[in-house]
Short mmCIF file of C-alpha atoms in Angstrom, two decimals:
data_model
loop_
_atom_site.label_atom_id
_atom_site.label_comp_id
_atom_site.label_asym_id
_atom_site.label_seq_id
_atom_site.Cartn_x
_atom_site.Cartn_y
_atom_site.Cartn_z
CA MET O 1 45.88 154.34 175.89
CA THR O 2 47.48 156.46 173.20
CA THR O 3 48.33 156.60 169.52
CA SER O 4 50.16 159.97 169.68
CA THR O 5 53.72 160.70 170.77
CA GLU O 6 55.35 163.33 172.94
CA ARG O 7 58.85 164.67 172.27
CA ILE O 8 61.30 165.33 175.10
CA THR O 9 64.64 167.02 174.45
CA SER O 10 65.86 167.98 177.94
CA LYS O 11 67.95 165.53 179.95
CA ASP O 12 66.53 167.18 183.09
CA ASN O 13 62.97 166.17 182.29
CA PRO O 14 61.53 164.44 185.42
CA LEU O 15 60.66 161.26 183.50
CA LEU O 16 64.20 160.86 182.20
CA VAL O 17 65.68 161.63 185.60
CA ARG O 18 63.58 158.81 187.09
CA ILE O 19 64.71 156.39 184.42
CA ARG O 20 68.40 157.21 184.96
CA LYS O 21 67.98 156.61 188.69
CA LEU O 22 66.40 153.21 188.00
CA GLY O 23 69.39 152.28 185.87
CA ALA O 24 72.02 153.55 188.30
CA ASP O 25 70.66 151.98 191.50
CA SER O 26 69.71 148.29 191.55
CA GLY O 27 67.23 148.89 194.36
CA ALA O 28 65.69 152.11 193.07
CA TYR O 29 62.59 150.27 191.83
CA ARG O 30 61.59 149.70 195.46
CA LYS O 31 61.64 153.45 196.16
CA GLN O 32 59.92 154.47 192.93
CA GLY O 33 57.55 151.55 192.51
CA LEU O 34 58.62 151.43 188.86
CA VAL O 35 60.65 149.00 186.75
CA TRP O 36 62.65 149.99 183.65
CA LEU O 37 62.45 147.48 180.80
CA GLU O 38 65.03 148.12 178.09
CA GLY O 39 64.86 146.46 174.71
CA ASP O 40 62.06 145.20 172.50
CA HIS O 41 62.26 141.60 173.75
CA LEU O 42 61.34 142.52 177.32
CA ILE O 43 58.62 144.90 176.18
CA SER O 44 57.09 142.29 173.90
CA ALA O 45 57.23 139.66 176.66
CA ALA O 46 55.50 142.00 179.11
CA LEU O 47 52.72 142.92 176.70
CA GLN O 48 52.14 139.28 175.78
CA ARG O 49 51.57 138.54 179.48
CA GLY O 50 49.12 141.42 179.79
CA VAL O 51 51.45 143.66 181.80
CA ALA O 52 50.37 147.31 181.73
CA LEU O 53 53.12 149.68 180.60
CA SER O 54 52.86 153.33 181.56
CA GLU O 55 55.49 154.95 179.32
CA LEU O 56 57.19 153.78 176.14
CA VAL O 57 60.42 155.71 175.57
CA VAL O 58 62.00 155.48 172.13
CA ALA O 59 64.99 156.90 170.28
CA GLU O 60 63.63 159.10 167.51
CA SER O 61 65.45 157.37 164.65
CA ALA O 62 64.18 153.96 165.77
CA TRP O 63 60.59 155.11 166.08
CA ALA O 64 60.68 156.35 162.50
CA GLN O 65 62.10 153.03 161.25
CA ARG O 66 60.24 150.38 163.27
CA ALA O 67 56.62 149.98 162.25
CA ASP O 68 56.39 146.89 164.48
CA TRP O 69 57.24 149.00 167.52
CA ARG O 70 54.70 151.66 166.56
CA ARG O 71 51.98 149.02 166.78
CA TRP O 72 52.57 148.95 170.55
CA ALA O 73 51.48 152.58 170.95
CA PRO O 74 47.77 151.82 171.56
CA GLU O 75 48.73 149.43 174.36
CA VAL O 76 50.58 151.98 176.51
CA ARG O 77 49.49 155.13 178.28
CA ARG O 78 52.17 157.45 176.92
CA VAL O 79 54.76 157.31 174.12
CA VAL O 80 57.82 159.54 174.39
CA GLU O 81 60.36 160.17 171.64
CA VAL O 82 63.82 161.40 172.61
CA PRO O 83 66.93 162.22 170.52
CA ASP O 84 69.18 159.21 170.05
CA ALA O 85 71.97 160.73 172.13
CA LEU O 86 69.55 161.34 174.99
CA PHE O 87 68.32 157.77 174.90
CA ALA O 88 71.92 156.54 175.06
CA GLY O 89 72.19 158.38 178.37
CA LEU O 90 69.25 156.37 179.72
CA SER O 91 70.61 153.02 178.65
CA THR O 92 72.34 150.52 180.93
CA LEU O 93 73.61 148.53 177.92
CA ASP O 94 76.90 148.80 176.03
CA THR O 95 74.80 148.98 172.87
CA PRO O 96 71.59 150.87 173.73
CA GLY O 97 68.40 149.07 172.77
CA ARG O 98 66.80 152.31 171.50
CA ILE O 99 63.49 151.48 173.17
CA GLY O 100 62.41 151.04 176.77
CA ALA O 101 59.31 151.09 178.90
CA LEU O 102 58.23 151.73 182.47
CA MET O 103 55.94 149.39 184.33
CA SER O 104 54.59 149.51 187.86
CA LEU O 105 56.29 147.20 190.33
CA PRO O 106 53.85 144.31 190.92
CA PRO O 107 52.18 144.53 194.33
CA ALA O 108 53.39 142.21 197.07
CA GLN O 109 51.42 138.98 197.28
CA ALA O 110 51.09 136.25 199.85
CA LEU O 111 53.28 133.18 199.54
CA ALA O 112 51.52 130.25 197.83
CA PRO O 113 51.94 127.33 200.28
CA GLN O 114 51.62 124.44 197.81
CA ALA O 115 53.20 125.86 194.67
CA PHE O 116 56.19 124.43 192.82
CA THR O 117 58.79 126.86 194.15
CA VAL O 118 62.39 128.03 193.94
CA VAL O 119 63.99 129.57 197.02
CA LEU O 120 67.03 131.82 196.51
CA ASP O 121 69.30 131.95 199.56
CA ARG O 122 71.51 135.07 199.38
CA LEU O 123 72.56 134.68 195.73
CA GLN O 124 74.76 137.64 194.89
CA ASP O 125 75.28 137.53 191.15
CA ALA O 126 72.55 139.22 189.12
CA GLY O 127 73.30 137.05 186.09
CA ASN O 128 72.87 133.88 188.12
CA VAL O 129 69.61 135.10 189.60
CA GLY O 130 68.21 136.08 186.20
CA SER O 131 69.29 132.77 184.66
CA ILE O 132 67.58 130.83 187.45
CA LEU O 133 64.39 132.81 186.93
CA ARG O 134 64.53 132.01 183.23
CA SER O 135 64.93 128.27 183.90
CA ALA O 136 62.23 128.37 186.56
CA ALA O 137 59.72 129.88 184.15
CA ALA O 138 60.65 127.38 181.44
CA PHE O 139 60.13 124.36 183.73
CA GLY O 140 56.82 125.41 185.29
CA VAL O 141 57.84 126.96 188.61
CA ARG O 142 54.96 129.05 189.96
CA GLN O 143 56.79 131.22 192.48
CA VAL O 144 60.31 132.34 193.39
CA LEU O 145 61.06 133.32 196.98
CA ALA O 146 64.19 135.40 197.54
CA LEU O 147 65.67 135.60 201.03
CA LYS O 148 67.25 138.79 202.33
CA GLY O 149 70.70 139.25 200.85
CA THR O 150 69.72 138.00 197.39
CA ALA O 151 70.34 140.29 194.42
CA ALA O 152 67.38 142.60 193.78
CA LEU O 153 64.93 140.67 191.61
CA TRP O 154 63.68 143.64 189.59
CA SER O 155 67.05 145.34 189.09
CA PRO O 156 67.92 146.06 185.43
CA LYS O 157 70.62 143.35 185.30
CA VAL O 158 68.38 140.63 186.73
CA VAL O 159 65.46 141.64 184.52
CA ARG O 160 67.66 141.50 181.41
CA ALA O 161 69.10 138.11 182.36
CA GLY O 162 65.57 136.80 183.04
CA MET O 163 64.55 137.51 179.41
CA GLY O 164 60.86 137.90 180.29
CA ALA O 165 60.66 135.21 182.98
CA HIS O 166 59.61 137.82 185.55
CA PHE O 167 56.18 138.08 183.94
CA ALA O 168 55.47 134.35 184.15
CA MET O 169 55.74 133.77 187.92
CA GLN O 170 55.02 135.24 191.30
CA LEU O 171 58.17 136.80 192.78
CA ILE O 172 58.52 137.58 196.47
CA GLU O 173 61.71 139.02 197.94
CA GLY O 174 63.11 140.21 201.25
CA LEU O 175 62.01 137.07 203.10
CA SER O 176 63.57 135.46 206.18
CA ASP O 177 64.13 131.76 206.86
CA ASP O 178 61.14 131.80 209.19
CA ASP O 179 58.84 133.02 206.40
CA LEU O 180 59.41 129.68 204.66
CA ALA O 181 57.48 127.93 207.43
CA ALA O 182 54.36 128.87 205.46
CA LEU O 183 55.39 126.48 202.67
CA GLN O 184 53.53 123.18 202.74
CA VAL O 185 55.82 121.44 200.25
CA PRO O 186 59.14 119.67 200.98
CA LEU O 187 62.32 121.72 200.64
CA LEU O 188 65.15 120.19 198.59
CA ALA O 189 68.75 121.36 198.58
CA THR O 190 71.64 120.29 196.38
CA SER O 191 74.82 118.81 197.82
CA SER O 192 78.06 117.95 196.04
CA HIS O 193 78.79 114.91 198.20
CA GLN O 194 75.69 113.45 199.86
CA GLY O 195 71.97 112.79 199.55
CA LEU O 196 69.73 111.33 196.87
CA VAL O 197 71.24 110.96 193.41
CA LEU O 198 69.35 113.08 190.91
CA GLY O 199 67.74 110.90 188.27
CA GLN O 200 68.07 107.72 190.31
CA SER O 201 65.67 108.45 193.17
CA PRO O 202 62.06 109.65 193.18
CA LEU O 203 61.56 113.24 194.22
CA PRO O 204 58.52 114.68 196.01
CA TRP O 205 56.02 116.70 194.00
CA PRO O 206 55.34 119.53 194.36
CA CYS O 207 58.48 120.73 196.10
CA ALA O 208 60.65 123.79 196.69
CA TRP O 209 64.23 123.77 195.39
CA VAL O 210 66.64 125.80 197.54
CA MET O 211 69.54 127.40 195.69
CA GLY O 212 72.28 128.79 197.89
CA HIS O 213 74.92 131.50 197.93
CA GLU O 214 77.56 131.08 195.19
CA GLY O 215 80.42 130.63 197.65
CA GLN O 216 78.82 129.56 200.93
CA GLY O 217 75.99 127.41 199.64
CA VAL O 218 72.73 127.01 201.55
CA SER O 219 72.89 128.32 205.11
CA GLU O 220 72.96 125.79 207.94
CA ALA O 221 69.67 127.09 209.32
CA LEU O 222 67.94 126.69 205.97
CA MET O 223 69.56 123.33 205.31
CA ALA O 224 68.02 122.12 208.57
CA ARG O 225 64.57 122.90 207.10
CA CYS O 226 65.20 120.77 204.00
CA SER O 227 63.68 117.29 203.94
CA HIS O 228 66.13 116.04 201.27
CA THR O 229 69.56 116.79 199.92
CA VAL O 230 70.15 115.86 196.30
CA ARG O 231 73.44 115.18 194.53
CA ILE O 232 73.93 115.84 190.81
CA PRO O 233 76.20 113.15 189.30
CA GLN O 234 79.37 114.69 187.85
CA PRO O 235 81.37 111.95 186.13
CA GLY O 236 83.83 114.55 184.86
CA GLY O 237 85.09 114.99 188.41
CA GLU O 238 84.43 118.69 188.90
CA GLU O 239 83.97 119.82 192.48
CA SER O 240 80.73 121.69 191.88
CA LEU O 241 78.49 123.33 189.31
CA ASN O 242 77.57 126.96 188.85
CA VAL O 243 74.37 127.55 190.80
CA ALA O 244 72.40 128.60 187.73
CA ALA O 245 73.46 125.45 185.87
CA ALA O 246 72.59 123.30 188.89
CA ALA O 247 69.18 124.94 189.14
CA ALA O 248 68.40 124.25 185.48
CA ILE O 249 69.34 120.57 185.87
CA CYS O 250 67.32 120.13 189.05
CA LEU O 251 64.24 121.86 187.70
CA TYR O 252 64.33 119.90 184.45
CA SER O 253 64.53 116.70 186.50
CA THR O 254 61.49 117.64 188.60
CA GLN O 255 58.30 116.94 186.72
CA ALA O 256 54.67 116.84 187.75
CA PRO O 257 53.12 113.36 187.66
CA THR O 258 51.33 112.60 184.40
#
C-alpha cells in the first residue's frame, strides 16, 4: 500500500485510457477485469467491506482540500492525481465526483443452493437493476443471479444505482434458466392478477424471488419453474408496479423466522 501520490497530466496515459473505456462501454469490465467506482460514497463502501482497490484517481484540487480522502491512501496500492479538467474527461456523471477508484472484478463463484436469492430475468434498465440490488442488500439477500439479457451488473450506471450494495452480496450473471436448477429453494414470481396475496399468506423461507423484464415480465419457461405466484395488493387500482418498487415490497415482506 502507499502514502505517496503520482501525477498524470496526459490524457493518453494507459491508466486513463482504460478508465475512459470502462465508462464508455457497459460491458468493458468483463474484458478488462476491472470496475470503475466513481465518487467517495462507493469508495468508502468498498473499503468498509474490505474490498481491495488498486488505484485511487483524484482531481488535484480535491486531493488538496479533502483530508478525509487522503486517509484512504494507505489502503490502496497507488494514488494518482490528475488535473481537474482531465478528471472531468474520465467521469460518467453530469457533475464529476472528483475521485474514483479501480477494483478487480470479483472472481466467478458457484451458485449457493440454499441462499435467500433474487433472480433477475432480462431486466433492461440499469437504474432498476441497481435499485433492486440496493433493496436486496438492505433486506438480507445473500446472492443475486442475473440471467442472460439482464443489464450488466458491474456497469457504471448499475454500480452507481446500487450505492454500495454490490459489496454486500454474491453476484452471478450470464446464467440460463437451466442454471437455476441448482437452487434448492422455492422460486416465487409476482403476478398482477393471480396467486397468493402478499401479506396475507405465509411464504416459504428461504426462497428466491424472480423479477422479470420491465415490459414482458417473467418468461413462460421461468414461470413454469416457480412454485408460487404472489400478488401485491394495489387498492389504488394501478395495473402494475415498477419492478424495482415491487422487488422492495416483496423483499421487505420476506423475513427469516425468528
